[in-house]
């Protein structure tokens, strides 16, 4: 992709942002939940189309309106765009992101829940906030490793924020009988139709002390990326569930899905995801994006 091509795509994405930010802010301000949820989806899908990311899915995601805490691996900032394009959802993120130029604004518009990891007391507050959101029917994504990785190895899942599921059960308004914990595995499989090599990982994964500018240049210049999203078998979480055991089960499910996808097993042969009753979550039909 030429510099002019990259610049044009960024201008189109910026124009889309300027067009939707006003209506989106108003929808958040006045409680129009469906509109507020759909606008980020459309914004992310435009990015996928402009920069040639193609998504396939396997497994069964939560139905529209079904509250769930998604426990996912974390490879790159691209994870936000990929998952955000599939259906209305929000993320849990470190508090530093809130102050980043533009990125922080986008995160807040997606109703991201921020946590100060240096303060242990912050965990209880975030769990309460996420619990209330789950009790209201939201879909919340937690990158349970706590940081990004190279996509080849899975770091241990942290169980502390899974306490949000218990907070949802105890929420004063609309407390739930059980919460769906949803394992999810993200695998960046191919670049230009060929398997991603170890040397190509820095073009997609962003981790450690990698410089963002050089990473973005590599990402934009090297051609289409195929990413697979594998929804694992959900784990029912109720008042008697041990969060550490549930977290370990989710980690094992994600590890298994990553292995199967890379080896071309069940998760590597994507099956269409059945549309949800309200039509949310499986409509990714823009050119250059695999419809699922």
mmCIF file of N, CA and C in Angstrom, residues 173-257:
data_model
loop_
_atom_site.group_PDB
_atom_site.id
_atom_site.type_symbol
_atom_site.label_atom_id
_atom_site.label_comp_id
_atom_site.label_asym_id
_atom_site.label_seq_id
_atom_site.Cartn_x
_atom_site.Cartn_y
_atom_site.Cartn_z
ATOM 1 N N UNK A 173 -29.942 -3.764 41.482
ATOM 2 C CA UNK A 173 -31.012 -3.627 40.478
ATOM 3 C C UNK A 173 -30.797 -4.677 39.397
ATOM 4 N N UNK A 174 -31.676 -5.646 39.329
ATOM 5 C CA UNK A 174 -31.600 -6.630 38.252
ATOM 6 C C UNK A 174 -30.532 -7.672 38.428
ATOM 7 N N UNK A 175 -30.228 -8.054 39.663
ATOM 8 C CA UNK A 175 -29.256 -9.105 39.884
ATOM 9 C C UNK A 175 -29.641 -10.378 39.137
ATOM 10 N N UNK A 176 -28.654 -11.113 38.598
ATOM 11 C CA UNK A 176 -28.918 -12.266 37.744
ATOM 12 C C UNK A 176 -28.704 -13.567 38.508
ATOM 13 N N UNK A 177 -29.350 -14.623 38.045
ATOM 14 C CA UNK A 177 -29.192 -15.929 38.673
ATOM 15 C C UNK A 177 -27.858 -16.552 38.293
ATOM 16 N N UNK A 178 -27.439 -16.293 37.063
ATOM 17 C CA UNK A 178 -26.138 -16.782 36.621
ATOM 18 C C UNK A 178 -25.631 -15.901 35.486
ATOM 19 N N UNK A 179 -24.329 -15.934 35.280
ATOM 20 C CA UNK A 179 -23.675 -15.151 34.238
ATOM 21 C C UNK A 179 -22.960 -16.105 33.289
ATOM 22 N N UNK A 180 -22.961 -15.768 32.040
ATOM 23 C CA UNK A 180 -22.251 -16.564 31.041
ATOM 24 C C UNK A 180 -20.810 -16.062 30.949
ATOM 25 N N UNK A 181 -19.835 -16.917 31.293
ATOM 26 C CA UNK A 181 -18.431 -16.640 31.011
ATOM 27 C C UNK A 181 -18.122 -17.249 29.645
ATOM 28 N N UNK A 182 -17.612 -16.432 28.745
ATOM 29 C CA UNK A 182 -17.452 -16.870 27.360
ATOM 30 C C UNK A 182 -15.973 -16.870 26.964
ATOM 31 N N UNK A 183 -15.338 -18.042 26.887
ATOM 32 C CA UNK A 183 -13.962 -18.084 26.387
ATOM 33 C C UNK A 183 -13.925 -17.664 24.914
ATOM 34 N N UNK A 184 -12.877 -16.940 24.531
ATOM 35 C CA UNK A 184 -12.754 -16.491 23.148
ATOM 36 C C UNK A 184 -11.282 -16.490 22.760
ATOM 37 N N UNK A 185 -10.979 -17.060 21.597
ATOM 38 C CA UNK A 185 -9.598 -17.152 21.119
ATOM 39 C C UNK A 185 -9.441 -16.386 19.811
ATOM 40 N N UNK A 186 -8.492 -15.474 19.786
ATOM 41 C CA UNK A 186 -8.171 -14.693 18.587
ATOM 42 C C UNK A 186 -6.884 -15.229 17.980
ATOM 43 N N UNK A 187 -6.941 -15.583 16.694
ATOM 44 C CA UNK A 187 -5.762 -16.096 16.009
ATOM 45 C C UNK A 187 -5.591 -15.367 14.678
ATOM 46 N N UNK A 188 -4.433 -14.749 14.490
ATOM 47 C CA UNK A 188 -4.114 -14.086 13.222
ATOM 48 C C UNK A 188 -3.382 -15.117 12.368
ATOM 49 N N UNK A 189 -4.113 -15.649 11.383
ATOM 50 C CA UNK A 189 -3.661 -16.851 10.689
ATOM 51 C C UNK A 189 -2.810 -16.587 9.452
ATOM 52 N N UNK A 190 -3.266 -15.656 8.610
ATOM 53 C CA UNK A 190 -2.625 -15.489 7.302
ATOM 54 C C UNK A 190 -2.405 -14.022 6.971
ATOM 55 N N UNK A 191 -1.373 -13.792 6.167
ATOM 56 C CA UNK A 191 -1.100 -12.467 5.614
ATOM 57 C C UNK A 191 -0.886 -12.653 4.120
ATOM 58 N N UNK A 192 -1.639 -11.933 3.302
ATOM 59 C CA UNK A 192 -1.587 -12.121 1.843
ATOM 60 C C UNK A 192 -1.882 -13.566 1.458
ATOM 61 N N UNK A 193 -2.748 -14.223 2.225
ATOM 62 C CA UNK A 193 -3.154 -15.581 1.907
ATOM 63 C C UNK A 193 -2.203 -16.660 2.360
ATOM 64 N N UNK A 194 -1.056 -16.280 2.948
ATOM 65 C CA UNK A 194 -0.062 -17.258 3.393
ATOM 66 C C UNK A 194 0.008 -17.261 4.917
ATOM 67 N N UNK A 195 0.362 -18.414 5.516
ATOM 68 C CA UNK A 195 0.449 -18.459 6.985
ATOM 69 C C UNK A 195 1.401 -17.399 7.525
ATOM 70 N N UNK A 196 1.000 -16.777 8.626
ATOM 71 C CA UNK A 196 1.842 -15.759 9.258
ATOM 72 C C UNK A 196 3.067 -16.436 9.864
ATOM 73 N N UNK A 197 4.253 -15.967 9.495
ATOM 74 C CA UNK A 197 5.490 -16.527 10.028
ATOM 75 C C UNK A 197 5.883 -15.808 11.319
ATOM 76 N N UNK A 198 6.836 -16.384 12.028
ATOM 77 C CA UNK A 198 7.316 -15.755 13.258
ATOM 78 C C UNK A 198 7.887 -14.374 12.970
ATOM 79 N N UNK A 199 8.577 -14.221 11.838
ATOM 80 C CA UNK A 199 9.181 -12.930 11.489
ATOM 81 C C UNK A 199 8.128 -11.869 11.201
ATOM 82 N N UNK A 200 6.928 -12.311 10.793
ATOM 83 C CA UNK A 200 5.860 -11.358 10.480
ATOM 84 C C UNK A 200 5.024 -10.973 11.700
ATOM 85 N N UNK A 201 5.245 -11.618 12.833
ATOM 86 C CA UNK A 201 4.437 -11.336 14.020
ATOM 87 C C UNK A 201 4.453 -9.857 14.416
ATOM 88 N N UNK A 202 5.628 -9.156 14.361
ATOM 89 C CA UNK A 202 5.635 -7.740 14.747
ATOM 90 C C UNK A 202 4.793 -6.842 13.844
ATOM 91 N N UNK A 203 4.374 -7.347 12.675
ATOM 92 C CA UNK A 203 3.503 -6.558 11.806
ATOM 93 C C UNK A 203 2.056 -6.578 12.301
ATOM 94 N N UNK A 204 1.749 -7.540 13.160
ATOM 95 C CA UNK A 204 0.370 -7.716 13.627
ATOM 96 C C UNK A 204 0.293 -7.561 15.140
ATOM 97 N N UNK A 205 1.080 -8.352 15.846
ATOM 98 C CA UNK A 205 1.079 -8.287 17.309
ATOM 99 C C UNK A 205 1.842 -7.049 17.771
ATOM 100 N N UNK A 206 1.350 -6.441 18.848
ATOM 101 C CA UNK A 206 2.018 -5.281 19.445
ATOM 102 C C UNK A 206 2.181 -5.553 20.923
ATOM 103 N N UNK A 207 3.418 -5.763 21.355
ATOM 104 C CA UNK A 207 3.651 -6.195 22.720
ATOM 105 C C UNK A 207 5.049 -5.758 23.169
ATOM 106 N N UNK A 208 5.299 -5.914 24.452
ATOM 107 C CA UNK A 208 6.605 -5.556 24.991
ATOM 108 C C UNK A 208 6.892 -4.076 24.823
ATOM 109 N N UNK A 209 8.117 -3.767 24.386
ATOM 110 C CA UNK A 209 8.523 -2.368 24.217
ATOM 111 C C UNK A 209 8.568 -1.957 22.745
ATOM 112 N N UNK A 210 7.739 -2.594 21.912
ATOM 113 C CA UNK A 210 7.725 -2.272 20.484
ATOM 114 C C UNK A 210 7.283 -0.828 20.270
ATOM 115 N N UNK A 211 7.940 -0.153 19.329
ATOM 116 C CA UNK A 211 7.554 1.217 18.990
ATOM 117 C C UNK A 211 6.295 1.194 18.140
ATOM 118 N N UNK A 212 5.326 2.013 18.512
ATOM 119 C CA UNK A 212 4.038 1.983 17.834
ATOM 120 C C UNK A 212 4.141 2.472 16.392
ATOM 121 N N UNK A 213 4.913 3.530 16.140
ATOM 122 C CA UNK A 213 4.969 4.110 14.792
ATOM 123 C C UNK A 213 5.496 3.099 13.770
ATOM 124 N N UNK A 214 6.600 2.436 14.093
ATOM 125 C CA UNK A 214 7.167 1.462 13.152
ATOM 126 C C UNK A 214 6.241 0.253 12.992
ATOM 127 N N UNK A 215 5.606 -0.136 14.083
ATOM 128 C CA UNK A 215 4.654 -1.246 14.010
ATOM 129 C C UNK A 215 3.489 -0.908 13.083
ATOM 130 N N UNK A 216 2.929 0.291 13.199
ATOM 131 C CA UNK A 216 1.805 0.699 12.355
ATOM 132 C C UNK A 216 2.205 0.763 10.894
ATOM 133 N N UNK A 217 3.457 1.217 10.631
ATOM 134 C CA UNK A 217 3.934 1.276 9.248
ATOM 135 C C UNK A 217 3.993 -0.125 8.638
ATOM 136 N N UNK A 218 4.482 -1.087 9.407
ATOM 137 C CA UNK A 218 4.531 -2.466 8.922
ATOM 138 C C UNK A 218 3.133 -3.019 8.696
ATOM 139 N N UNK A 219 2.236 -2.749 9.643
ATOM 140 C CA UNK A 219 0.856 -3.224 9.508
ATOM 141 C C UNK A 219 0.215 -2.707 8.223
ATOM 142 N N UNK A 220 0.372 -1.424 7.931
ATOM 143 C CA UNK A 220 -0.324 -0.807 6.804
ATOM 144 C C UNK A 220 0.257 -1.194 5.452
ATOM 145 N N UNK A 221 1.505 -1.621 5.424
ATOM 146 C CA UNK A 221 2.186 -1.809 4.140
ATOM 147 C C UNK A 221 2.219 -3.240 3.633
ATOM 148 N N UNK A 222 1.785 -4.207 4.428
ATOM 149 C CA UNK A 222 2.082 -5.591 4.074
ATOM 150 C C UNK A 222 0.902 -6.431 3.605
ATOM 151 N N UNK A 223 -0.258 -5.858 3.360
ATOM 152 C CA UNK A 223 -1.317 -6.631 2.732
ATOM 153 C C UNK A 223 -2.348 -7.214 3.672
ATOM 154 N N UNK A 224 -3.374 -7.891 3.109
ATOM 155 C CA UNK A 224 -4.536 -8.378 3.861
ATOM 156 C C UNK A 224 -4.157 -9.350 4.975
ATOM 157 N N UNK A 225 -4.945 -9.309 6.047
ATOM 158 C CA UNK A 225 -4.749 -10.186 7.202
ATOM 159 C C UNK A 225 -6.029 -10.986 7.415
ATOM 160 N N UNK A 226 -5.878 -12.280 7.641
ATOM 161 C CA UNK A 226 -7.009 -13.144 7.981
ATOM 162 C C UNK A 226 -6.929 -13.479 9.458
ATOM 163 N N UNK A 227 -8.017 -13.202 10.178
ATOM 164 C CA UNK A 227 -8.073 -13.459 11.616
ATOM 165 C C UNK A 227 -9.272 -14.346 11.916
ATOM 166 N N UNK A 228 -9.060 -15.287 12.815
ATOM 167 C CA UNK A 228 -10.144 -16.191 13.194
ATOM 168 C C UNK A 228 -10.551 -15.943 14.639
ATOM 169 N N UNK A 229 -11.855 -15.866 14.860
ATOM 170 C CA UNK A 229 -12.428 -15.670 16.189
ATOM 171 C C UNK A 229 -13.156 -16.953 16.570
ATOM 172 N N UNK A 230 -12.650 -17.629 17.597
ATOM 173 C CA UNK A 230 -13.254 -18.891 18.039
ATOM 174 C C UNK A 230 -13.954 -18.676 19.375
ATOM 175 N N UNK A 231 -15.287 -18.790 19.362
ATOM 176 C CA UNK A 231 -16.082 -18.691 20.595
ATOM 177 C C UNK A 231 -16.120 -20.067 21.247
ATOM 178 N N UNK A 232 -15.627 -20.152 22.467
ATOM 179 C CA UNK A 232 -15.598 -21.430 23.161
ATOM 180 C C UNK A 232 -16.940 -21.782 23.781
ATOM 181 N N UNK A 233 -17.004 -22.974 24.350
ATOM 182 C CA UNK A 233 -18.212 -23.404 25.047
ATOM 183 C C UNK A 233 -18.372 -22.540 26.297
ATOM 184 N N UNK A 234 -19.536 -21.902 26.489
ATOM 185 C CA UNK A 234 -19.707 -21.006 27.633
ATOM 186 C C UNK A 234 -19.636 -21.744 28.966
ATOM 187 N N UNK A 235 -19.195 -21.007 29.976
ATOM 188 C CA UNK A 235 -19.086 -21.528 31.334
ATOM 189 C C UNK A 235 -20.129 -20.814 32.188
ATOM 190 N N UNK A 236 -21.035 -21.565 32.775
ATOM 191 C CA UNK A 236 -22.070 -20.963 33.627
ATOM 192 C C UNK A 236 -21.446 -20.560 34.960
ATOM 193 N N UNK A 237 -21.697 -19.329 35.365
ATOM 194 C CA UNK A 237 -21.149 -18.802 36.614
ATOM 195 C C UNK A 237 -22.312 -18.408 37.513
ATOM 196 N N UNK A 238 -22.441 -19.094 38.656
ATOM 197 C CA UNK A 238 -23.503 -18.741 39.597
ATOM 198 C C UNK A 238 -22.893 -18.489 40.970
ATOM 199 N N UNK A 239 -23.734 -18.349 41.969
ATOM 200 C CA UNK A 239 -23.259 -17.960 43.296
ATOM 201 C C UNK A 239 -22.293 -18.969 43.904
ATOM 202 N N UNK A 240 -22.375 -20.220 43.485
ATOM 203 C CA UNK A 240 -21.524 -21.257 44.064
ATOM 204 C C UNK A 240 -20.226 -21.476 43.284
ATOM 205 N N UNK A 241 -20.042 -20.773 42.184
ATOM 206 C CA UNK A 241 -18.883 -20.991 41.311
ATOM 207 C C UNK A 241 -17.620 -20.367 41.906
ATOM 208 N N UNK A 242 -16.531 -21.096 41.871
ATOM 209 C CA UNK A 242 -15.219 -20.586 42.276
ATOM 210 C C UNK A 242 -14.626 -19.832 41.090
ATOM 211 N N UNK A 243 -14.361 -18.528 41.254
ATOM 212 C CA UNK A 243 -13.900 -17.730 40.111
ATOM 213 C C UNK A 243 -12.546 -18.201 39.599
ATOM 214 N N UNK A 244 -11.694 -18.703 40.496
ATOM 215 C CA UNK A 244 -10.377 -19.169 40.045
ATOM 216 C C UNK A 244 -10.509 -20.436 39.200
ATOM 217 N N UNK A 245 -11.410 -21.302 39.600
ATOM 218 C CA UNK A 245 -11.647 -22.521 38.818
ATOM 219 C C UNK A 245 -12.248 -22.160 37.469
ATOM 220 N N UNK A 246 -13.227 -21.248 37.461
ATOM 221 C CA UNK A 246 -13.859 -20.834 36.205
ATOM 222 C C UNK A 246 -12.849 -20.167 35.281
ATOM 223 N N UNK A 247 -11.963 -19.351 35.844
ATOM 224 C CA UNK A 247 -10.938 -18.695 35.031
ATOM 225 C C UNK A 247 -9.994 -19.720 34.421
ATOM 226 N N UNK A 248 -9.604 -20.713 35.207
ATOM 227 C CA UNK A 248 -8.723 -21.773 34.694
ATOM 228 C C UNK A 248 -9.399 -22.553 33.571
ATOM 229 N N UNK A 249 -10.701 -22.793 33.715
ATOM 230 C CA UNK A 249 -11.435 -23.482 32.650
ATOM 231 C C UNK A 249 -11.446 -22.655 31.369
ATOM 232 N N UNK A 250 -11.651 -21.340 31.504
ATOM 233 C CA UNK A 250 -11.659 -20.467 30.334
ATOM 234 C C UNK A 250 -10.289 -20.439 29.680
ATOM 235 N N UNK A 251 -9.235 -20.366 30.489
ATOM 236 C CA UNK A 251 -7.874 -20.363 29.943
ATOM 237 C C UNK A 251 -7.596 -21.647 29.158
ATOM 238 N N UNK A 252 -7.997 -22.777 29.728
ATOM 239 C CA UNK A 252 -7.790 -24.055 29.043
ATOM 240 C C UNK A 252 -8.551 -24.100 27.717
ATOM 241 N N UNK A 253 -9.769 -23.562 27.700
ATOM 242 C CA UNK A 253 -10.574 -23.550 26.480
ATOM 243 C C UNK A 253 -9.931 -22.678 25.412
ATOM 244 N N UNK A 254 -9.415 -21.523 25.806
ATOM 245 C CA UNK A 254 -8.760 -20.634 24.836
ATOM 246 C C UNK A 254 -7.473 -21.268 24.320
ATOM 247 N N UNK A 255 -6.706 -21.875 25.210
ATOM 248 C CA UNK A 255 -5.463 -22.533 24.801
ATOM 249 C C UNK A 255 -5.757 -23.645 23.780
ATOM 250 N N UNK A 256 -6.801 -24.409 24.049
ATOM 251 C CA UNK A 256 -7.176 -25.498 23.143
ATOM 252 C C UNK A 256 -7.623 -24.951 21.784
ATOM 253 N N UNK A 257 -8.416 -23.870 21.797
ATOM 254 C CA UNK A 257 -8.901 -23.286 20.545
ATOM 255 C C UNK A 257 -7.753 -22.710 19.719
#
